[in-house]
Amino acid sequence: VIGALGEAFQNDTGITFTYNPTGSGSGIKAVQEGRCDIGLSSRDLKAEEKDAGLTGTILAYDGIAVIVNPENPVADLSVETIAKIYKGEITNWAEVGGNDAEIVLIGREAGSGTRDGFESITDTEDACKYNQELTSTGDVVQTVASNPNAIGYASVASVKDTVKMIDVEGVTPTTESIQNGTYKVQRNFVFVTKKNAELSESTKAFFEFATSEAADELIIKAGAVPVAR
């Protein structure tokens, strides 16, 4: 998302844009220490970070769909059940109202942002018993589409009709349910800035562009959900 926004901003204004992709904690710390203008975080700020003079502005939402093969009769799972499936505590679809078949766990490779988001939301970090770890969203979708017993996850915007998105606790993943927070498998993409510090003219111009309606199309194209306006 930020790469797409930065490139568009640089092309439009000629202002140099530098993005250093680190983890959320590093981005937050860099703002706190004055080493960068805007920090990027895929989680909300903690109370102590806000108390230290930082403020967070939600830029977009990352909605992660849990997907199965269209032949799979299972249509709704809780976050807790999804976690148990991925941790290998539930191993047969019959245990969750499906066919009597072993569940095949498909996920992304270590270091993937989608995997990081999925595992942090479902509280399954370092506990998933993947059958296959794939290097792209397209591969996950394709593998689930070709295996009636597979389950996987992918950013909502990337899901094709070759697979079925599972409702989570009765809520279908849609732009609206992600924006209003009722769909639970999602996380915020946050801009972190210093509360009382004046942004430079060029930083302010980028901040205003990235949080405006003009950026929505780029955010969608990059696979995320823009904020409701």
Coordinates of C-alpha atoms in Angstrom, one line a residue:
V1 CA 0.0 0.0 0.0
I2 CA 2.6 2.5 1.0
G3 CA 4.8 1.7 -2.0
A4 CA 1.9 2.4 -4.3
L5 CA 1.0 5.7 -2.6
G6 CA 4.6 6.8 -2.4
E7 CA 5.3 6.2 -6.0
A8 CA 2.1 8.1 -7.1
F9 CA 3.0 11.0 -4.8
Q10 CA 6.6 11.2 -6.1
N11 CA 5.4 11.1 -9.7
D12 CA 2.8 13.8 -9.1
T13 CA 4.9 16.2 -7.1
G14 CA 8.5 15.4 -7.8
I15 CA 9.1 15.2 -4.0
T16 CA 11.5 12.4 -3.1
F17 CA 9.9 9.7 -1.1
T18 CA 11.9 7.1 0.9
Y19 CA 10.3 4.0 2.5
N20 CA 12.2 1.8 4.8
P21 CA 10.2 -1.4 5.3
T22 CA 10.7 -2.5 9.0
G23 CA 8.3 -4.0 11.6
S24 CA 5.6 -1.9 13.3
G25 CA 7.7 -1.6 16.5
S26 CA 10.7 -0.2 14.6
G27 CA 8.5 2.3 12.7
I28 CA 6.9 3.6 15.9
K29 CA 10.3 3.9 17.6
A30 CA 11.8 5.8 14.6
V31 CA 9.1 8.5 14.9
Q32 CA 9.6 8.7 18.6
E33 CA 13.4 9.2 18.2
G34 CA 12.9 11.7 15.3
R35 CA 14.5 9.5 12.7
C36 CA 11.6 9.6 10.3
D37 CA 8.6 11.8 9.6
I38 CA 5.9 9.1 9.5
G39 CA 6.0 5.7 11.0
L40 CA 4.0 2.8 9.6
S41 CA 2.3 0.3 11.9
S42 CA 0.0 -2.6 11.2
R43 CA -1.4 -2.5 14.7
D44 CA -2.9 0.3 16.9
L45 CA -0.7 2.2 19.2
K46 CA -0.4 1.0 22.8
A47 CA -1.4 3.3 25.7
E48 CA 2.3 3.9 26.6
E49 CA 3.1 4.9 23.0
K50 CA 0.3 7.4 23.0
D51 CA 1.4 8.6 26.5
A52 CA 4.9 9.1 25.0
G53 CA 3.4 11.7 22.6
L54 CA 2.6 9.7 19.5
T55 CA -0.7 9.7 17.6
G56 CA -2.0 7.1 15.1
T57 CA -4.1 7.8 12.0
I58 CA -5.8 4.8 10.3
L59 CA -4.8 4.8 6.6
A60 CA -6.5 1.6 5.5
Y61 CA -7.7 -1.8 6.7
D62 CA -6.2 -5.2 5.8
G63 CA -9.2 -7.6 5.6
I64 CA -8.0 -11.2 5.5
A65 CA -10.5 -13.7 4.1
V66 CA -10.5 -17.4 5.3
I67 CA -11.1 -19.4 2.2
V68 CA -12.2 -23.0 1.4
N69 CA -13.0 -24.9 -1.8
P70 CA -16.5 -24.2 -3.2
E71 CA -17.4 -27.8 -2.7
N72 CA -16.9 -27.5 1.1
P73 CA -20.2 -27.2 2.9
V74 CA -18.7 -25.3 5.9
A75 CA -19.8 -21.7 5.7
D76 CA -19.1 -20.1 9.1
L77 CA -16.4 -20.5 11.7
S78 CA -15.4 -18.6 14.8
V79 CA -12.0 -17.1 15.3
E80 CA -11.3 -19.6 18.0
T81 CA -12.3 -22.5 15.8
I82 CA -10.1 -21.2 12.9
A83 CA -7.2 -21.0 15.4
K84 CA -7.8 -24.6 16.6
I85 CA -7.8 -25.8 12.9
Y86 CA -4.5 -24.1 12.2
K87 CA -2.9 -25.3 15.4
G88 CA -3.8 -28.8 14.5
E89 CA -6.3 -29.3 17.4
I90 CA -9.1 -29.8 14.9
T91 CA -8.0 -32.0 12.1
N92 CA -11.2 -33.3 10.4
W93 CA -13.8 -31.2 8.6
A94 CA -16.5 -33.4 10.2
E95 CA -15.6 -31.8 13.6
V96 CA -16.9 -28.5 12.3
G97 CA -19.9 -29.6 10.3
G98 CA -18.2 -30.6 7.1
N99 CA -17.4 -33.8 5.3
D100 CA -15.4 -36.6 6.9
A101 CA -12.1 -35.6 5.5
E102 CA -8.7 -34.5 6.8
I103 CA -8.2 -30.7 6.8
V104 CA -5.3 -29.5 4.6
L105 CA -3.8 -26.3 6.0
I106 CA -2.5 -23.8 3.4
G107 CA -0.7 -20.6 4.4
R108 CA 1.9 -18.1 3.4
E109 CA 5.7 -18.3 3.8
A110 CA 7.5 -16.9 6.9
G111 CA 7.9 -13.1 6.5
S112 CA 4.6 -12.7 4.6
G113 CA 2.6 -9.7 5.9
T114 CA -0.6 -11.6 5.3
R115 CA 0.6 -14.5 7.4
D116 CA 1.8 -12.1 10.1
G117 CA -1.6 -10.5 10.1
F118 CA -3.6 -13.8 10.1
E119 CA -1.4 -15.3 12.9
S120 CA -1.5 -12.2 15.1
I121 CA -5.3 -11.9 14.8
T122 CA -6.0 -15.6 15.5
D123 CA -3.2 -15.7 18.1
T124 CA -1.5 -18.6 16.4
E125 CA 2.1 -17.2 16.0
D126 CA 4.6 -20.1 15.7
A127 CA 1.8 -22.6 16.3
C128 CA 0.4 -23.2 12.8
K129 CA 0.8 -26.8 11.4
Y130 CA 0.9 -25.9 7.7
N131 CA 0.8 -28.6 5.1
Q132 CA 2.0 -26.1 2.5
E133 CA 3.6 -22.6 2.9
L134 CA 3.3 -20.7 -0.4
T135 CA 5.0 -17.6 -1.6
S136 CA 2.0 -15.7 -3.1
T137 CA -1.6 -15.0 -2.6
G138 CA -2.3 -16.4 -6.1
D139 CA -0.7 -19.7 -5.2
V140 CA -2.8 -19.9 -2.0
V141 CA -6.1 -19.2 -3.9
Q142 CA -5.2 -21.7 -6.7
T143 CA -4.2 -24.5 -4.2
V144 CA -7.5 -24.1 -2.2
A145 CA -9.4 -24.0 -5.5
S146 CA -8.0 -27.3 -6.5
N147 CA -8.3 -29.2 -3.2
P148 CA -11.8 -29.8 -1.7
N149 CA -10.3 -30.4 1.7
A150 CA -8.0 -27.3 1.9
I151 CA -8.3 -24.1 3.9
G152 CA -6.3 -21.0 3.4
Y153 CA -6.2 -17.2 3.9
A154 CA -5.7 -14.2 1.6
S155 CA -6.4 -10.5 1.5
V156 CA -10.1 -10.0 0.7
A157 CA -9.3 -7.9 -2.4
S158 CA -7.3 -10.8 -3.9
V159 CA -9.9 -13.5 -3.5
K160 CA -11.3 -14.9 -6.8
D161 CA -14.6 -16.7 -7.3
T162 CA -12.7 -20.0 -7.7
V163 CA -12.8 -20.3 -3.9
K164 CA -15.4 -19.6 -1.1
M165 CA -14.9 -17.0 1.6
I166 CA -16.0 -18.3 5.0
D167 CA -18.1 -16.1 7.2
V168 CA -16.4 -15.4 10.6
E169 CA -18.8 -15.5 13.5
G170 CA -21.8 -14.8 11.2
V171 CA -20.1 -11.9 9.4
T172 CA -19.2 -12.0 5.7
P173 CA -16.0 -10.2 4.7
T174 CA -17.1 -7.2 2.7
T175 CA -15.7 -3.6 2.3
E176 CA -18.5 -2.5 4.7
S177 CA -18.0 -5.1 7.4
I178 CA -14.3 -4.5 7.3
Q179 CA -14.7 -0.7 7.5
N180 CA -17.2 -0.9 10.4
G181 CA -15.1 -3.5 12.3
T182 CA -17.8 -6.2 12.5
Y183 CA -15.6 -8.6 10.4
K184 CA -12.9 -9.8 12.9
V185 CA -10.1 -11.1 10.8
Q186 CA -8.6 -7.7 10.0
R187 CA -6.0 -5.2 11.2
N188 CA -5.4 -1.5 10.8
F189 CA -2.7 0.1 8.7
V190 CA -1.7 3.1 10.8
F191 CA 0.3 6.3 10.1
V192 CA 2.3 7.2 13.3
T193 CA 3.3 10.8 13.9
K194 CA 4.4 13.0 16.9
K195 CA 1.3 14.6 18.5
N196 CA 2.5 18.1 18.8
A197 CA 5.2 18.2 16.1
E198 CA 4.7 20.3 13.0
L199 CA 5.1 18.2 9.9
S200 CA 7.3 19.6 7.2
E201 CA 5.6 21.0 4.1
S202 CA 6.4 18.0 1.9
T203 CA 5.5 15.5 4.7
K204 CA 2.2 17.2 5.3
A205 CA 1.5 17.1 1.5
F206 CA 2.1 13.3 1.5
F207 CA 0.1 12.8 4.6
E208 CA -2.9 14.7 3.3
F209 CA -2.7 12.9 -0.1
A210 CA -2.5 9.4 1.5
T211 CA -5.4 10.0 3.8
S212 CA -7.6 11.6 1.1
E213 CA -10.3 10.1 -1.2
A214 CA -7.7 10.5 -4.0
A215 CA -5.7 7.6 -2.5
D216 CA -8.7 5.2 -2.2
E217 CA -8.3 3.6 -5.7
L218 CA -4.5 3.0 -5.1
I219 CA -5.3 1.4 -1.7
I220 CA -7.9 -0.9 -3.2
K221 CA -5.5 -1.8 -6.1
A222 CA -2.8 -2.7 -3.5
G223 CA -5.2 -5.2 -1.9
A224 CA -6.4 -3.2 1.2
V225 CA -9.7 -1.5 2.2
P226 CA -9.8 2.3 2.4
V227 CA -11.3 4.0 5.5
A228 CA -15.0 4.9 5.3
R229 CA -15.6 8.6 4.4

